[in-house]
CSV table of C-alpha atoms and ligand atoms in Angstrom, one decimal:
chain,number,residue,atom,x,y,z
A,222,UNK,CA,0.8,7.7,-34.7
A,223,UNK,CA,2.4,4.4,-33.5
A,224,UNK,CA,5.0,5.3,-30.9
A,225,UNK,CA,7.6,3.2,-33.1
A,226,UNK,CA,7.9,5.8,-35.8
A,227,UNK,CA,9.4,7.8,-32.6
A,228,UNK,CA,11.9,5.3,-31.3
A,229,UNK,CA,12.9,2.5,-32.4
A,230,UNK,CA,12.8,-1.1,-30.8
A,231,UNK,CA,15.9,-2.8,-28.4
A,232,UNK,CA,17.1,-5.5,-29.4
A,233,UNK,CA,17.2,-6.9,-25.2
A,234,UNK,CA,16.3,-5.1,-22.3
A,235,UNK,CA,13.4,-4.0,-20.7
A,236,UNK,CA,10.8,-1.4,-22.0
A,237,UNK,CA,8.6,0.0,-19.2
A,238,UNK,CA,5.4,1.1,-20.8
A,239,UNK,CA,2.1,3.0,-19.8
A,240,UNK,CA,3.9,5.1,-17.1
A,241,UNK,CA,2.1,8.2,-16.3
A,242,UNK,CA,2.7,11.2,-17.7
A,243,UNK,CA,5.4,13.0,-16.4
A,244,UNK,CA,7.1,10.9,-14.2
A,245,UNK,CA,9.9,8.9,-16.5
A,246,UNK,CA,12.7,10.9,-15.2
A,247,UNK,CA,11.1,9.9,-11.8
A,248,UNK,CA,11.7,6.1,-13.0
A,249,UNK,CA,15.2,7.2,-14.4
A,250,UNK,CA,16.5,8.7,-11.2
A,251,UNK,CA,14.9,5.8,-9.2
A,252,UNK,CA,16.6,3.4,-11.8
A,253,UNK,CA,20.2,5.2,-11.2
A,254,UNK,CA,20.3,5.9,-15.3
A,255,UNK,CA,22.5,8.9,-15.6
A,256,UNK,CA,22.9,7.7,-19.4
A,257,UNK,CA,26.7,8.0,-18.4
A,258,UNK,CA,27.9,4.6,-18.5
A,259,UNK,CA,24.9,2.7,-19.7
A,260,UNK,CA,23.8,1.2,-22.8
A,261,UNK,CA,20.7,2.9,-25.0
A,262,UNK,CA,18.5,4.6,-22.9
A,263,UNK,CA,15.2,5.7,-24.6
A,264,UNK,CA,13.1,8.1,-23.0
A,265,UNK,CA,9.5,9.3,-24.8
A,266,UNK,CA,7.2,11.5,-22.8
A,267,UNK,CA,3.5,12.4,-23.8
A,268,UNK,CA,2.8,9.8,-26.2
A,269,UNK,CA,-1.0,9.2,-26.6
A,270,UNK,CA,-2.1,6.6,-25.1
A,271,UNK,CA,-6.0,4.8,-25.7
A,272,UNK,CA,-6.0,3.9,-22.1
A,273,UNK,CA,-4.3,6.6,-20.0
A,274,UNK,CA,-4.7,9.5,-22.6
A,275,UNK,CA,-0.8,10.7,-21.8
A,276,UNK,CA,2.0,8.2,-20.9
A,277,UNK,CA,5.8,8.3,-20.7
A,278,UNK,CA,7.8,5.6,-21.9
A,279,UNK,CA,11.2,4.4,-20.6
A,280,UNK,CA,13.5,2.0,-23.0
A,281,UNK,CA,16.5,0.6,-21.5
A,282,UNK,CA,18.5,-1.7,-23.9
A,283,UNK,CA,21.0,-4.6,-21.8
A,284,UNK,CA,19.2,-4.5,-18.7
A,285,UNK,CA,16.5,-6.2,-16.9
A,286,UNK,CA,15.1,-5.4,-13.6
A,287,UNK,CA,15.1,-7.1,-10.0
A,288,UNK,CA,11.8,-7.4,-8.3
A,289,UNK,CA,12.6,-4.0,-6.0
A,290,UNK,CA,13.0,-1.6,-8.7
A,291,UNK,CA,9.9,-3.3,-10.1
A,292,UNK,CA,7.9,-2.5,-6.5
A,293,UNK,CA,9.7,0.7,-6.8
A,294,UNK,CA,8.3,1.7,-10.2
A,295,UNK,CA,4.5,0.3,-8.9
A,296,UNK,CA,4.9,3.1,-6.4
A,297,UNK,CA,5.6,6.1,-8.1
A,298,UNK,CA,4.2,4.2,-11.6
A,299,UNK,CA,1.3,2.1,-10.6
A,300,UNK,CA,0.1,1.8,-14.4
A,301,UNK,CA,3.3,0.7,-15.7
A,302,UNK,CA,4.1,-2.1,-17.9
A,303,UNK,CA,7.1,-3.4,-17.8
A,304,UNK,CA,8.3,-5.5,-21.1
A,305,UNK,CA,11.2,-7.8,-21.3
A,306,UNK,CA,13.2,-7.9,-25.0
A,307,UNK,CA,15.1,-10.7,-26.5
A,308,UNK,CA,16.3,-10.9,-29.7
A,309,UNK,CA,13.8,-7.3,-30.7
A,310,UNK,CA,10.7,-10.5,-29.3
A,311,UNK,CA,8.8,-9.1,-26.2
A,312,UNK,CA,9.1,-12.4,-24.1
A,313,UNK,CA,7.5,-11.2,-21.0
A,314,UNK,CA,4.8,-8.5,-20.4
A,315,UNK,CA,3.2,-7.7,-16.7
A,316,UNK,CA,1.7,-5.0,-15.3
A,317,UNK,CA,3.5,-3.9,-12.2
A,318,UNK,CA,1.6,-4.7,-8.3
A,319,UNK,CA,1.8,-2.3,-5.5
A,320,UNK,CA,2.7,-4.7,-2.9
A,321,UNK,CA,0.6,-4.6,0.2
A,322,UNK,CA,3.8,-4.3,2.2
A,323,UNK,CA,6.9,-3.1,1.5
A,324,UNK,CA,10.2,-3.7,3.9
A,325,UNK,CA,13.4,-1.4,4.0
A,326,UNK,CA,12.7,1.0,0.9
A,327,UNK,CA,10.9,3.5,2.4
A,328,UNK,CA,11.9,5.2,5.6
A,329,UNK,CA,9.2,6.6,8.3
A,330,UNK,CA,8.8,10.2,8.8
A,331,UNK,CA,8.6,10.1,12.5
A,332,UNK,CA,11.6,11.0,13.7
A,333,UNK,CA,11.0,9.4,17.3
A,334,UNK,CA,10.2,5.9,15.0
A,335,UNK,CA,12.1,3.3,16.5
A,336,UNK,CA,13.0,2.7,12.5
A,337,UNK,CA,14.7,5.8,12.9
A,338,UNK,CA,16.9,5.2,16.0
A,339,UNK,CA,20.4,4.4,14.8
A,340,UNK,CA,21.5,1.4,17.4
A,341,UNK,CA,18.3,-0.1,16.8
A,342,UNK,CA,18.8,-0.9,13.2
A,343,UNK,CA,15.4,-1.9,13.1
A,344,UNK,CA,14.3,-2.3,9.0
A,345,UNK,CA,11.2,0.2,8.5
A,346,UNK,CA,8.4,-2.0,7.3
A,347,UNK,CA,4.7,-0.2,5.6
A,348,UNK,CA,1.9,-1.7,4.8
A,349,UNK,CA,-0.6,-0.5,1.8
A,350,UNK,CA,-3.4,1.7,2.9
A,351,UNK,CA,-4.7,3.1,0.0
A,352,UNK,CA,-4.4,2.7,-3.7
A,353,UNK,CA,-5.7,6.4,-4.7
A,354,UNK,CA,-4.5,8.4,-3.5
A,355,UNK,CA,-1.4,6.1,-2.7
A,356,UNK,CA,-0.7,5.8,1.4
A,357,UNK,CA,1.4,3.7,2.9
A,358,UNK,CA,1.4,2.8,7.0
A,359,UNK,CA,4.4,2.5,9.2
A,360,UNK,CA,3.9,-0.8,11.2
A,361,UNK,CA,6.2,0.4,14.2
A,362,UNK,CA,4.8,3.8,14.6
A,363,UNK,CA,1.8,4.4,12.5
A,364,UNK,CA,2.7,7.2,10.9
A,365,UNK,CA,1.2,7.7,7.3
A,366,UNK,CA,3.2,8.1,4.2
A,367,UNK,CA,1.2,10.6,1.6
A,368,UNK,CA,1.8,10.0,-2.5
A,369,UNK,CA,4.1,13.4,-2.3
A,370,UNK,CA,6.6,11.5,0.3
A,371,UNK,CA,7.0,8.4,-1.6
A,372,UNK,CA,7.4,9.7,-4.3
A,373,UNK,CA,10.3,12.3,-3.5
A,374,UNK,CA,11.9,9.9,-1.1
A,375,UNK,CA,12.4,7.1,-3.9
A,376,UNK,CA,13.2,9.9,-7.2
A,377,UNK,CA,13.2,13.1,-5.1
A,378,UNK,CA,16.4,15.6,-6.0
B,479,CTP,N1,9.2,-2.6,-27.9
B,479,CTP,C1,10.5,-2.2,-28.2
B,479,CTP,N2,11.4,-3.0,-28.8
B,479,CTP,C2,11.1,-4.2,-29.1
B,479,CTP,C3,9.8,-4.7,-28.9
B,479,CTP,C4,8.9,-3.9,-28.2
B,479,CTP,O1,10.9,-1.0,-27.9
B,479,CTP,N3,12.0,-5.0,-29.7
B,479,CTP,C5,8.3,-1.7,-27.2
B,479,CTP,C6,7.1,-1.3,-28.0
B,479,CTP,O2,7.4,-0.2,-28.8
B,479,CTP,C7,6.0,-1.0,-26.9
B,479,CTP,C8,6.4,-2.0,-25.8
B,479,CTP,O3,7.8,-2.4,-26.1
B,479,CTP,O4,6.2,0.3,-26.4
B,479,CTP,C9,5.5,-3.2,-25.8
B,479,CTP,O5,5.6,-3.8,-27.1
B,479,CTP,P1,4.3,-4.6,-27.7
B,479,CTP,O6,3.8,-5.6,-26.7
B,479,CTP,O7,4.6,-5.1,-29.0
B,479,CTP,O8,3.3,-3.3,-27.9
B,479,CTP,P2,1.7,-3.2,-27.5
B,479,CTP,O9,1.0,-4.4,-27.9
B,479,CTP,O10,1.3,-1.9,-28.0
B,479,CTP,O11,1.8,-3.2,-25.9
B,479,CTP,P3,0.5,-3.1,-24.8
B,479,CTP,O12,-0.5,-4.1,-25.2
B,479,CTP,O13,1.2,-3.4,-23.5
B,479,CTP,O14,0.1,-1.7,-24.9
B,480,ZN,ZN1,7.3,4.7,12.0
C-alpha cells in the first residue's frame, strides 16, 4: 500500500523519509516539534519500506531545515531522506551525510575534558569513528561516544 493513502501530501515543507524504524519521535524531540505552536505535523511509523523493511516517516508542512538539524538527524537517522515541498512538487531530495566531524552539538563524557571546564569555554569538537555501530571521538580528550550516548544526548528525555 502506497504510504499516500495514509497521509496526505504538504503543500511546503520538508518530508524526512526512510528514517529507521522507531526513532521519529527521536527526530521530533531533536526537531523541538511539540505540535503546539506549529503548523501540520505528520508522523507515520512502520510503513514498509523495499529498502529498509520498516521506516518512520516525519512530515513537517512550513518548515525547512538548517544544515545542523540535518547533521543531527544523520546521527540518530543515518538512512533518512530528507525532501523539500513547494507548491505539493518535491524540489529537492538528498540523503542525509554523517559528517566526519561535528563541532559544539555533542558534549564529551569525560568530565575532566577540558570541553567540560566552565572558564574554558572550549567548543567540544568529534570526529567520526565508525559508521556501524556509530562512534564518534573527542579530539581534546579521546574519549569515545557509543550510538546509545548520541543518541540520548541529542533526543534523550
Ligand atoms: N510527499 C509529501 N507531499 C508532497 C510530495 C511528497 O508528503 N507534496 C512525500 C511522499 O509521500 C514521500 C516523500 O515525500 O514520502 C518523497 O516523495 P517522492 O519523491 O514523490 O516519493 P518516492 O519516489 O517514493 O521517494 P524515494 O525515491 O525517496 O523513496
Ligand atoms: Zn573530551
Amino acid at each position: 500500500m502506497k504510504e499516500e493513502l495514509v497521509v496526505r501530501r504538504i503543500a511546503d515543507g520538508t518530508v524526512i523519509d526512510h528514517i529507521p524504524a522507531g526513532r521519529a519521535l527521536r527526530v521530533l524531540r531533536l526537531l523541538g516539534i511539540t505540535g503546539e505552536r506549529d503548523g501540520i505535523v505528520a508522523l507515520v511509523m512502520n510503513v514498509p519500506s523495499s529498502k529498509l523493511g520498516r521506516k518512520d516517516i516525519v512530515k513537517v508542512e512550513g518548515r525547512e531545515l538548517s544544515k545542523e538539524e540535518v547533521d543531527k538527524i544523520s546521527l540518530i537517522a543515518p538512512t533518512a531522506t530528507i525532501n523539500i515541498i513547494r507548491n505539493y512538487e518535491v524540489v529537492e531530495k538528498r540523503k542525509v551525510e554523517l559528517p566526519s566531524r561535528v563541532i559544539g552539538i555533542l558534549r564529551c563524557m569525560n568530565p575532566n575534558c577540558v570541553t567540560n571546564v566552565p572558564r574554558e569555554s572550549v567548543k567540544p569538537k568529534f570526529a567520526l569513528l565508525s559508521r556501524d555501530p556509530l562512534r564518534m571521538v573527542c579530539e581534546y580528550c579521546g574519549e569515545y561516544l557509543t550510538e546509545e550516548e548520541i543518541i540520548e544526548q541529542l533526543s534523550g528525555v
